[in-house]
mmCIF file of C-alpha atoms and ligand atoms in Angstrom:
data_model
loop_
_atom_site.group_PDB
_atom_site.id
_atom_site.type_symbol
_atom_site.label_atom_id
_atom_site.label_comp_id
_atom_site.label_asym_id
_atom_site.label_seq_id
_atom_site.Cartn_x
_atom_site.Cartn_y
_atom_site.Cartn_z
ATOM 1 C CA UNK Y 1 113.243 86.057 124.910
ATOM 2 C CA UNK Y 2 112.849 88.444 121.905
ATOM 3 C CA UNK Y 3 109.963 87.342 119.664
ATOM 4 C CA UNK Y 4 110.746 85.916 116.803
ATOM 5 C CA UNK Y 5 108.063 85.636 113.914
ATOM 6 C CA UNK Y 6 110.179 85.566 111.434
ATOM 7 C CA UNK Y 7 113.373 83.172 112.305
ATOM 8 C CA UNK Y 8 115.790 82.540 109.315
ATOM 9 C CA UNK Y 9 117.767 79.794 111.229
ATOM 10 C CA UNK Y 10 121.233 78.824 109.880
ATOM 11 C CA UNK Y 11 120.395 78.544 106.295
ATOM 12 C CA UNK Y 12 122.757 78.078 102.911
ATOM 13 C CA UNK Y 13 122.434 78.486 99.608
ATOM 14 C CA UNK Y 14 124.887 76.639 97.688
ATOM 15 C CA UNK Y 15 124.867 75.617 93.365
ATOM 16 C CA UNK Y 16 126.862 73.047 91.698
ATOM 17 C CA UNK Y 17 129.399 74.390 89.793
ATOM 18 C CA UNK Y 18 132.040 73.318 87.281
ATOM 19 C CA UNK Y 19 134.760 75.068 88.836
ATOM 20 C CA UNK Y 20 134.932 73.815 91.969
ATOM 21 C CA UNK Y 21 132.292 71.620 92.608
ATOM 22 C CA UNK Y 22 130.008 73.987 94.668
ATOM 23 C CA UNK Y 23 129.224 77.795 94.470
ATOM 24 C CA UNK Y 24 128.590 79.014 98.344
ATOM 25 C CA UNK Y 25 126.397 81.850 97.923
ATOM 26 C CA UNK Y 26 125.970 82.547 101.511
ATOM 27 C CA UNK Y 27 125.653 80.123 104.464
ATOM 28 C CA UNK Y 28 125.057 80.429 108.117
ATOM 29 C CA UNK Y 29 122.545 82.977 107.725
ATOM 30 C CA UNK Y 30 120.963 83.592 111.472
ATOM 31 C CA UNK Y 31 118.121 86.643 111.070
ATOM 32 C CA UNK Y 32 115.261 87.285 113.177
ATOM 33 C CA UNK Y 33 112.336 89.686 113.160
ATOM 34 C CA UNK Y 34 109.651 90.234 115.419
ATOM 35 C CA UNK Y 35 105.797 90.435 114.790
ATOM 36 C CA UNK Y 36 105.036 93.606 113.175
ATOM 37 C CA UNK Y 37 108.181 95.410 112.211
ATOM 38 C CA UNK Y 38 109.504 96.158 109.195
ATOM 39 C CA UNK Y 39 112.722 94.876 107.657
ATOM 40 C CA UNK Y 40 114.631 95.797 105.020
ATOM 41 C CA UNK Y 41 118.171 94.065 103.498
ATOM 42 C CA UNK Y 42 120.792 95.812 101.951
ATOM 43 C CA UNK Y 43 123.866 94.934 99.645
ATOM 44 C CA UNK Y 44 125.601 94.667 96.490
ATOM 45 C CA UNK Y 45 123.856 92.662 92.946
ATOM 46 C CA UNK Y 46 124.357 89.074 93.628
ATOM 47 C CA UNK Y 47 125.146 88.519 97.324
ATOM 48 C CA UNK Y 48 121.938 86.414 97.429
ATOM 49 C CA UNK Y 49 118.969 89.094 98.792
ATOM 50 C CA UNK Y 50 116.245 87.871 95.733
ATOM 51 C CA UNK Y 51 117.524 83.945 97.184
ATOM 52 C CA UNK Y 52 117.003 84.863 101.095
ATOM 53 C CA UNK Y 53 113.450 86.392 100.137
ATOM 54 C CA UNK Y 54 112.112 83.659 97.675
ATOM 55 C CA UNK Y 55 113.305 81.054 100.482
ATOM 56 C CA UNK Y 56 111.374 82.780 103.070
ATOM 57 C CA UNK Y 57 108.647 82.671 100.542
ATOM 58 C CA UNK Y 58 108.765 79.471 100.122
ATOM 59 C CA UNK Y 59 109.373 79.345 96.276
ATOM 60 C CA UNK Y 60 113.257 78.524 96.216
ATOM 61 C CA UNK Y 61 114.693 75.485 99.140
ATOM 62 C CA UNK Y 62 117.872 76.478 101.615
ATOM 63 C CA UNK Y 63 120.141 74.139 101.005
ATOM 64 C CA UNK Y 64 120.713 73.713 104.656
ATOM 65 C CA UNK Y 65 118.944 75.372 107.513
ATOM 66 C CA UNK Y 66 115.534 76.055 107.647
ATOM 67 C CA UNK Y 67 113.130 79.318 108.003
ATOM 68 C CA UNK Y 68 110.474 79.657 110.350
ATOM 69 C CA UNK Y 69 107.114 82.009 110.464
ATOM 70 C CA UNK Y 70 105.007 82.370 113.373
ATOM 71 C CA UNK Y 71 105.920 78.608 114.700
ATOM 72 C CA UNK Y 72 105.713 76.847 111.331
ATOM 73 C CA UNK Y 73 108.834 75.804 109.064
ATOM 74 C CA UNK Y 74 108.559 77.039 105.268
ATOM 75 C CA UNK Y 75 107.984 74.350 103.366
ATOM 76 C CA UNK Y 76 106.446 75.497 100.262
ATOM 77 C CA UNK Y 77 104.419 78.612 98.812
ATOM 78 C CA UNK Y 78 101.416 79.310 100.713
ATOM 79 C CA UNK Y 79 98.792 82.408 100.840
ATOM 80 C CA UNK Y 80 100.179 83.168 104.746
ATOM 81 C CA UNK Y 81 103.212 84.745 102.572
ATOM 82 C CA UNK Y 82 102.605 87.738 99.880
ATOM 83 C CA UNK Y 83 105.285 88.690 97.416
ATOM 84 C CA UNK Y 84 105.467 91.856 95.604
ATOM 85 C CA UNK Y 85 107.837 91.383 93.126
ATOM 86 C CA UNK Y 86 109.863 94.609 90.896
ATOM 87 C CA UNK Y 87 108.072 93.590 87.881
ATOM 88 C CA UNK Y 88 104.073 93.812 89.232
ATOM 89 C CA UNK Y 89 103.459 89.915 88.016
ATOM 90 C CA UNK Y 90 99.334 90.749 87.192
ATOM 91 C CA UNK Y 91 97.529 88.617 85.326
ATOM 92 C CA UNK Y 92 97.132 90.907 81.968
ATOM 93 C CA UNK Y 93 93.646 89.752 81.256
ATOM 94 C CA UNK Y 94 91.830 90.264 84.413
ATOM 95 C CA UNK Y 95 90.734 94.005 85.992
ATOM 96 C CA UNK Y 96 92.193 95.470 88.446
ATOM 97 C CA UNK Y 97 89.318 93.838 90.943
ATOM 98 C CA UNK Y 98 89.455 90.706 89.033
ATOM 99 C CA UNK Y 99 93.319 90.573 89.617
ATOM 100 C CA UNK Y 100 93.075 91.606 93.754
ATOM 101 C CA UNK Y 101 89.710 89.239 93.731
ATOM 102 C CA UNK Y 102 91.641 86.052 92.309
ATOM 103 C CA UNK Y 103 94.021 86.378 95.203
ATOM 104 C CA UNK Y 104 90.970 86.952 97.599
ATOM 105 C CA UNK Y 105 89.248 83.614 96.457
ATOM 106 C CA UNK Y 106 92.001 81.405 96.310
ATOM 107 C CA UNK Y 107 92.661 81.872 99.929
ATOM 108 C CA UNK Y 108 89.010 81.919 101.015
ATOM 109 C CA UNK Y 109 87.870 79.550 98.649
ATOM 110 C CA UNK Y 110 84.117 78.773 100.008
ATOM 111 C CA UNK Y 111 83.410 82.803 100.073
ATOM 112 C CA UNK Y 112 80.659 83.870 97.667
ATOM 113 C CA UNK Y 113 81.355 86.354 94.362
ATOM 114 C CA UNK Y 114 79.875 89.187 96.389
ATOM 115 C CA UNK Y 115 81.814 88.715 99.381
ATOM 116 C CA UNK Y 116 85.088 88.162 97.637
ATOM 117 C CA UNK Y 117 84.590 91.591 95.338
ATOM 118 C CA UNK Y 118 83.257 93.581 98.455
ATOM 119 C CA UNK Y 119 86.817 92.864 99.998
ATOM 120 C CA UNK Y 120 88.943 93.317 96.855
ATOM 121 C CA UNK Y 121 87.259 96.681 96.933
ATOM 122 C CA UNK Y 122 88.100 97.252 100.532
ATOM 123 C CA UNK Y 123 91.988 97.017 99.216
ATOM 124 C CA UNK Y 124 91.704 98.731 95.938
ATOM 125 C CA UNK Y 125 90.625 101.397 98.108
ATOM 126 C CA UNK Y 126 93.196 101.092 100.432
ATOM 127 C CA UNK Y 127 96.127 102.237 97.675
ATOM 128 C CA UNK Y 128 93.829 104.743 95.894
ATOM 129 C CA UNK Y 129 92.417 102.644 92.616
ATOM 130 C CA UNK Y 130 88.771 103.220 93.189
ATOM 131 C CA UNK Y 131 87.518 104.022 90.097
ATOM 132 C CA UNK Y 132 90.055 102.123 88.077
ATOM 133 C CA UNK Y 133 88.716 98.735 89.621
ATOM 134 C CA UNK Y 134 87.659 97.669 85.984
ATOM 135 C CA UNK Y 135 90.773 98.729 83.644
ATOM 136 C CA UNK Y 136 93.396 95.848 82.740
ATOM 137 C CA UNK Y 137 96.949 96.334 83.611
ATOM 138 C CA UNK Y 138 98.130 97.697 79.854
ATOM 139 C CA UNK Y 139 95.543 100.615 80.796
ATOM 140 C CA UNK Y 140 97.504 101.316 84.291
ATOM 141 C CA UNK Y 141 100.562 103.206 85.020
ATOM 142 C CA UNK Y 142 103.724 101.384 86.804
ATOM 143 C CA UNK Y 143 102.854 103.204 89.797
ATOM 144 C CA UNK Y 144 98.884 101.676 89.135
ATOM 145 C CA UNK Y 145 100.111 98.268 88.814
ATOM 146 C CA UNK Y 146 102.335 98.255 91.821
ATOM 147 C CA UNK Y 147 99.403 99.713 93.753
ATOM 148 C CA UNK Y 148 97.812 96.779 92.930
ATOM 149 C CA UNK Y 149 100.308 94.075 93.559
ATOM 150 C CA UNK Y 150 100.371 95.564 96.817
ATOM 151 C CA UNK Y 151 96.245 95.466 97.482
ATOM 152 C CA UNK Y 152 96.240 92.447 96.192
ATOM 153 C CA UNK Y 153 99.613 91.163 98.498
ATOM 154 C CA UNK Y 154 97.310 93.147 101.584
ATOM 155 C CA UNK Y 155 93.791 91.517 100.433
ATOM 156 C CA UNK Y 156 95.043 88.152 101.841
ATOM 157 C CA UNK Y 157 95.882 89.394 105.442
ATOM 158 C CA UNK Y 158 98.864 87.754 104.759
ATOM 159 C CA UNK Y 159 101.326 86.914 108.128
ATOM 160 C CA UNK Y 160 104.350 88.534 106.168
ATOM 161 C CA UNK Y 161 105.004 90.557 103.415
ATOM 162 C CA UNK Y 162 107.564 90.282 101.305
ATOM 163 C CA UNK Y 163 108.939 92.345 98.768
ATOM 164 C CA UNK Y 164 112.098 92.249 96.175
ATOM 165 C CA UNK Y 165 112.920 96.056 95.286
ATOM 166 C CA UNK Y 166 109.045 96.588 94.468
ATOM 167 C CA UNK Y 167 109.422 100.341 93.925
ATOM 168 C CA UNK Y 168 112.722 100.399 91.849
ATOM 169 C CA UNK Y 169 111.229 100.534 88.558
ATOM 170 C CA UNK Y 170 109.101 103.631 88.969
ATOM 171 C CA UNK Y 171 109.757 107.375 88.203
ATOM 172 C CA UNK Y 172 111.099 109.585 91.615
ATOM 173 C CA UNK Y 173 107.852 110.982 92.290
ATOM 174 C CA UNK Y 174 105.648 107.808 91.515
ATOM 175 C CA UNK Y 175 108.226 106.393 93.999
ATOM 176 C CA UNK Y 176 107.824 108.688 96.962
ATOM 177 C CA UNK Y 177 104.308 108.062 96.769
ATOM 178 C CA UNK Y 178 103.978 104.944 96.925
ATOM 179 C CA UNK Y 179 106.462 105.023 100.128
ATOM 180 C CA UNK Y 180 104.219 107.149 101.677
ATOM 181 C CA UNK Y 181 101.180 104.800 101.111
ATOM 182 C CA UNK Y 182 103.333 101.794 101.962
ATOM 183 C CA UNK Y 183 104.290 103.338 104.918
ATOM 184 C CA UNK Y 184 100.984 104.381 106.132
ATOM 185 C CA UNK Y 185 99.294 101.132 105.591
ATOM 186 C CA UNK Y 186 101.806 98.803 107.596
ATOM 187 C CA UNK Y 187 101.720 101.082 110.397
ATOM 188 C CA UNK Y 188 98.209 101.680 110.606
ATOM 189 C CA UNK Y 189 97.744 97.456 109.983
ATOM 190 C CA UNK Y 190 100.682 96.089 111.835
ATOM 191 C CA UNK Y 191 101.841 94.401 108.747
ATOM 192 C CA UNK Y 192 105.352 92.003 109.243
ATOM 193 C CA UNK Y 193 107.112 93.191 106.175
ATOM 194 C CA UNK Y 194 110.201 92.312 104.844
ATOM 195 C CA UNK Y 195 111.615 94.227 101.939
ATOM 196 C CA UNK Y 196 114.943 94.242 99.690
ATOM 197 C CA UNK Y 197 115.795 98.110 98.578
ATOM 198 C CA UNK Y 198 118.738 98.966 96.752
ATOM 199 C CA UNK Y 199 117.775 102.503 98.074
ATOM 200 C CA UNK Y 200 119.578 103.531 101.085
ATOM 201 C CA UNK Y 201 116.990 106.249 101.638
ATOM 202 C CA UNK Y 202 113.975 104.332 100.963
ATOM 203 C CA UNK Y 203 115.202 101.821 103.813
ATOM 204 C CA UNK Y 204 115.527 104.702 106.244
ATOM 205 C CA UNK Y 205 111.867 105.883 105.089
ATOM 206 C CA UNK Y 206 110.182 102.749 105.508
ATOM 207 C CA UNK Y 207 112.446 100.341 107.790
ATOM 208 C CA UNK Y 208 112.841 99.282 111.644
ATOM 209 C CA UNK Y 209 116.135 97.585 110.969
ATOM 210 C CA UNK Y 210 118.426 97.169 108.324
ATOM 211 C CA UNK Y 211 120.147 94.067 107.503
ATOM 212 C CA UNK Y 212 123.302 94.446 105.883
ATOM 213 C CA UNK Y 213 124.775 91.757 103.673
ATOM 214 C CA UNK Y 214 128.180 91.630 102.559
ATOM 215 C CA UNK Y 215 129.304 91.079 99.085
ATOM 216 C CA UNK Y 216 128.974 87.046 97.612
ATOM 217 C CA UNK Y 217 130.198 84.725 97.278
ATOM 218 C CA UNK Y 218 129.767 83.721 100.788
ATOM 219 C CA UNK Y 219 128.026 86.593 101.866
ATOM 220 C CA UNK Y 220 127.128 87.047 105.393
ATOM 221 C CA UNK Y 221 124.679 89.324 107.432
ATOM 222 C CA UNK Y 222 127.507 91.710 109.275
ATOM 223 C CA UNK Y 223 124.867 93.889 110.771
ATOM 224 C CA UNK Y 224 121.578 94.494 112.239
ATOM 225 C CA UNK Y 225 121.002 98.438 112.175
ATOM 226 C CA UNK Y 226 117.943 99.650 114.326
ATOM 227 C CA UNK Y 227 116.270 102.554 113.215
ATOM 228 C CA UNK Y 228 116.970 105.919 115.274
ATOM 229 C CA UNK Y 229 113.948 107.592 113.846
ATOM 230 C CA UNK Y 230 111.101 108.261 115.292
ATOM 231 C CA UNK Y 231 108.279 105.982 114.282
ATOM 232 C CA UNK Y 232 106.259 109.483 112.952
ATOM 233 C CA UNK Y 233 109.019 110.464 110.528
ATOM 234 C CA UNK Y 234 107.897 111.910 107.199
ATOM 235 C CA UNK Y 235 109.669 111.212 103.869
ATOM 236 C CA UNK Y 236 109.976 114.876 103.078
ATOM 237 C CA UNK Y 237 111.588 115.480 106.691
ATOM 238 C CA UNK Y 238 113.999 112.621 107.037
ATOM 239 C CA UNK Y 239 117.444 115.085 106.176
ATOM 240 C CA UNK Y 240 116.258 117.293 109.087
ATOM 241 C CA UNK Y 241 116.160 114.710 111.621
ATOM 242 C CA UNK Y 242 119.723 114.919 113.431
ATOM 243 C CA UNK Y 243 120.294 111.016 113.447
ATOM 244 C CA UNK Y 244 119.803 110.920 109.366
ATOM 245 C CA UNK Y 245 122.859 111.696 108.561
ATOM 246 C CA UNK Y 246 124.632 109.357 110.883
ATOM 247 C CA UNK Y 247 122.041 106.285 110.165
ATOM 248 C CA UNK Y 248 123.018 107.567 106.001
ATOM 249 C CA UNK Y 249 126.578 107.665 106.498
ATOM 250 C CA UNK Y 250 126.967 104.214 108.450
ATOM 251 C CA UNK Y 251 124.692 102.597 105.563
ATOM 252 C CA UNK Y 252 126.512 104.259 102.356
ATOM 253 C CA UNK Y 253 130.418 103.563 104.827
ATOM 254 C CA UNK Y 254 128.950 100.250 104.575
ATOM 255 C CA UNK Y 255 127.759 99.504 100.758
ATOM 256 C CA UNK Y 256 131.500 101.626 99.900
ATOM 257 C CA UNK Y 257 133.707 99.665 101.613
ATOM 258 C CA UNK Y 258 132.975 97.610 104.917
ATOM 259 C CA UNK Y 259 130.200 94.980 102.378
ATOM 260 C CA UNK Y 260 133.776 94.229 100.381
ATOM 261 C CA UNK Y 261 136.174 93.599 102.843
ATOM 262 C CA UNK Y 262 134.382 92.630 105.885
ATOM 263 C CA UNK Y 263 135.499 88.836 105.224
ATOM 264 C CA UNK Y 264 139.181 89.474 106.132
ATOM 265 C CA UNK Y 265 138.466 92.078 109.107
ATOM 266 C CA UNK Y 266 135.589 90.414 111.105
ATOM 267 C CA UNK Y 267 137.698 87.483 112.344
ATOM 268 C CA UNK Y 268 135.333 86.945 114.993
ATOM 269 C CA UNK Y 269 131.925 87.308 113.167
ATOM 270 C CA UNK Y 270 129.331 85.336 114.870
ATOM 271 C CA UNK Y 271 126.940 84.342 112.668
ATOM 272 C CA UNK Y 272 123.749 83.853 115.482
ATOM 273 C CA UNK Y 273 125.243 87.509 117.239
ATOM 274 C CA UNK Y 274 125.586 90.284 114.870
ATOM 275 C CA UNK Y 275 126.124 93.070 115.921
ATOM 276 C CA UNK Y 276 123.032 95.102 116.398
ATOM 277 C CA UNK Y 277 124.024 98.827 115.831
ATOM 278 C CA UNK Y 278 121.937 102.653 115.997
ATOM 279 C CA UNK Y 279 124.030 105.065 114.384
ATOM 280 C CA UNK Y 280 122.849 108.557 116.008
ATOM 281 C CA UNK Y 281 124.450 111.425 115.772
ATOM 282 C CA UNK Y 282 126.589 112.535 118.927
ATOM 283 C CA UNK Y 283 124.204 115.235 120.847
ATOM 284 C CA UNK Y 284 125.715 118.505 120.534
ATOM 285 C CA UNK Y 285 125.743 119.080 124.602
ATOM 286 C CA UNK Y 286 127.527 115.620 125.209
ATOM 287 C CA UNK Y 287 130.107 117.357 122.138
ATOM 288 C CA UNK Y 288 130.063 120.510 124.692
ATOM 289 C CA UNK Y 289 130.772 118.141 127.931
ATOM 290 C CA UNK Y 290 133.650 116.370 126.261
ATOM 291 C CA UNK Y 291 135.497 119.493 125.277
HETATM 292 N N1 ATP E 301 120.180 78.775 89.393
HETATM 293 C C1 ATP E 301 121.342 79.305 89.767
HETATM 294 N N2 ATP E 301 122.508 78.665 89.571
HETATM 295 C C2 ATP E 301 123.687 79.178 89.975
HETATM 296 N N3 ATP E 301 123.800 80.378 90.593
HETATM 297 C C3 ATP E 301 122.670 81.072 90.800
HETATM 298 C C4 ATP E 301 121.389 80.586 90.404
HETATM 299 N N4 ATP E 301 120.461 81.497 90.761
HETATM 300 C C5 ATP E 301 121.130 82.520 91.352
HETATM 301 N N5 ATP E 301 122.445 82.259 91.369
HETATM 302 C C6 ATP E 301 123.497 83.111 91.931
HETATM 303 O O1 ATP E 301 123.160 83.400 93.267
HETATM 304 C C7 ATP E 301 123.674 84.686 93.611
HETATM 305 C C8 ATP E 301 122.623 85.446 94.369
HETATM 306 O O2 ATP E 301 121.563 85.771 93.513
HETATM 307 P P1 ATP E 301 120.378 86.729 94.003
HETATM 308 O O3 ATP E 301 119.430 86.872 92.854
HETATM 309 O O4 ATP E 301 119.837 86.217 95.271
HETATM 310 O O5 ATP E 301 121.170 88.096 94.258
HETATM 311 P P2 ATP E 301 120.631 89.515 94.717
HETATM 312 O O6 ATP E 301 121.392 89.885 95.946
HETATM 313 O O7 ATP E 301 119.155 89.518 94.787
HETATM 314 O O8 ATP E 301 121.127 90.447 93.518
HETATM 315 P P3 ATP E 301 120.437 91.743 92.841
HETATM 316 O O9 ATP E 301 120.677 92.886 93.781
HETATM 317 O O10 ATP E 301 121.186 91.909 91.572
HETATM 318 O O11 ATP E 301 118.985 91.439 92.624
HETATM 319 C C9 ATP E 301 124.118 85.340 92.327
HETATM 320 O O12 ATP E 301 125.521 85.337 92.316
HETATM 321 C C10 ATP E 301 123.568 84.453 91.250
HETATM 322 O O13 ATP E 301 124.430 84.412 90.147
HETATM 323 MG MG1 MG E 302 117.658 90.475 93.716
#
């Protein structure tokens, strides 16, 4: 059986609404991730990516279904989850170590002041901020205060990671960097991370699979796309790999045209079997034995 640490099970998310009584944003959502991969969901403003992640984070309720992590249904907010939201959410009047240390002592809350800053340190080092552990967030970059939102989202060891478009907000080059480091930490830590991008190329960079979500209302997962990449791809590389362009295509194909009308040509979507797909590129001697 495939291992399931992550098991979004059937859920809905459905609002009143004056129109016709109830607004379906999606429902009969079936997505499943194992222990240490990383996951990232694609698709258009509103078809309910920020709702799928806060549920799984416990801060907003399915309306039906329910969400399970490593055995236990979400029932609430708890320090086993981290979010890393686009805005970095610091508190403005603690440091940089006093923002990563809060974190650290709320979820080991009979550790001593020594022992809590000694591992907020370990973290701050982790995403390069040593020497800026005592500046306040209006003295840090974006890039500085997304670097800590992540160490301080890391500093709790937390069983998943979750993360709503954290990098969106920052300048190109600020950007790639902080892909780099992102992707360097989860695979040297093994880190469950599930991420919403907007940025086709950023999911290829960082991401295992791919979930792609068609358009709301009533959106609904239409595809699982594994990752042809090797695991040691590097950002700068990707376009030379000779399953990019393929992977690229099938995701932009998608986002164009597949996310709006998959409703009325996927009669026989199964919502607990999508289809799980690796675009690759056909290899130029099977081109050479076809012709
Ligand atoms: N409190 C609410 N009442 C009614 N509808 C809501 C409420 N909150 C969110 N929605 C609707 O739910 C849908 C999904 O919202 P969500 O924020 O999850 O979208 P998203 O895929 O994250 O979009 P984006 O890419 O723009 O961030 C939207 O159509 C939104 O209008
Ligand atoms: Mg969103």
């Amino acid at each position: 059986m495939a291992d399931k640490f992550i098991s979004i099970e059937g859920i809905a998310k459905r609002y009143p609404s004056a129109a016709n009584g109830t607004a379906t944003i999606f429902e009969n959502l079936w997505l499943s991730m194992p222990r240490g991969e990383f996951g990232c969901v694609i698709g258009h403003s509103g078809c309910g990516k920020t709702t799928v992640l806060n549920i799984l984070a416990g801060l907003d309720k399915a309306t039906e279904g329910v969400v399970i992590v490593d055995g236990q249904a979400i029932e609430g907010p708890s320090l086993d989850r981290a979010v890393i939201f686009q805005s970095h959410a610091l508190l403005p009047w603690r440091t940089v170590i006093g923002n990563v240390a809060y974190a650290v002592s709320s979820k080991w809350r009979h550790w001593n002041k020594a022992k809590v800053l000694a591992h907020a340190q370990e973290f701050i080092n982790l995403v390069g901020l040593s020497g800026s552990e005592h500046k306040r967030p209006s003295e840090l970059s974006g890039g500085m205060k997304q670097r800590v939102g992540i160490a301080r989202a890391l500093s709790i060891t937390p069983k998943i990671m979750l993360m709503d478009e954290p990098f969106s907000a920052l300048d190109a080059l600020t950007r790639g960097t902080l892909q780099d480091e992102m992707r360097r930490i989860c695979l040297e830590t093994g880190q469950t991370t599930f991420m919403i991008t907007h940025d086709v190329d950023e999911a290829i960079y960082l991401a295992d699979k791919i979930f792609l979500m068609t358009n709301g209302p009533k959106a609904v997962l239409a595809e699982v796309v594994e990752n042809p990449l090797p695991k040691d791809r590097a950002r700068a590389d990707l376009h030379r790999h000779p399953h990019y362009y393929a992977l690229r295509n099938h995701i932009i194909d998608f986002l164009v045209t597949r996310s709006k009308t998959y409703a009325e040509t996927a009669k026989h979507h199964d919502p607990r079997n999508v289809p799980v797909v690796a675009p690759a590129a056909i290899e130029p001697r099977l081109v050479n034995a076809a012709t």
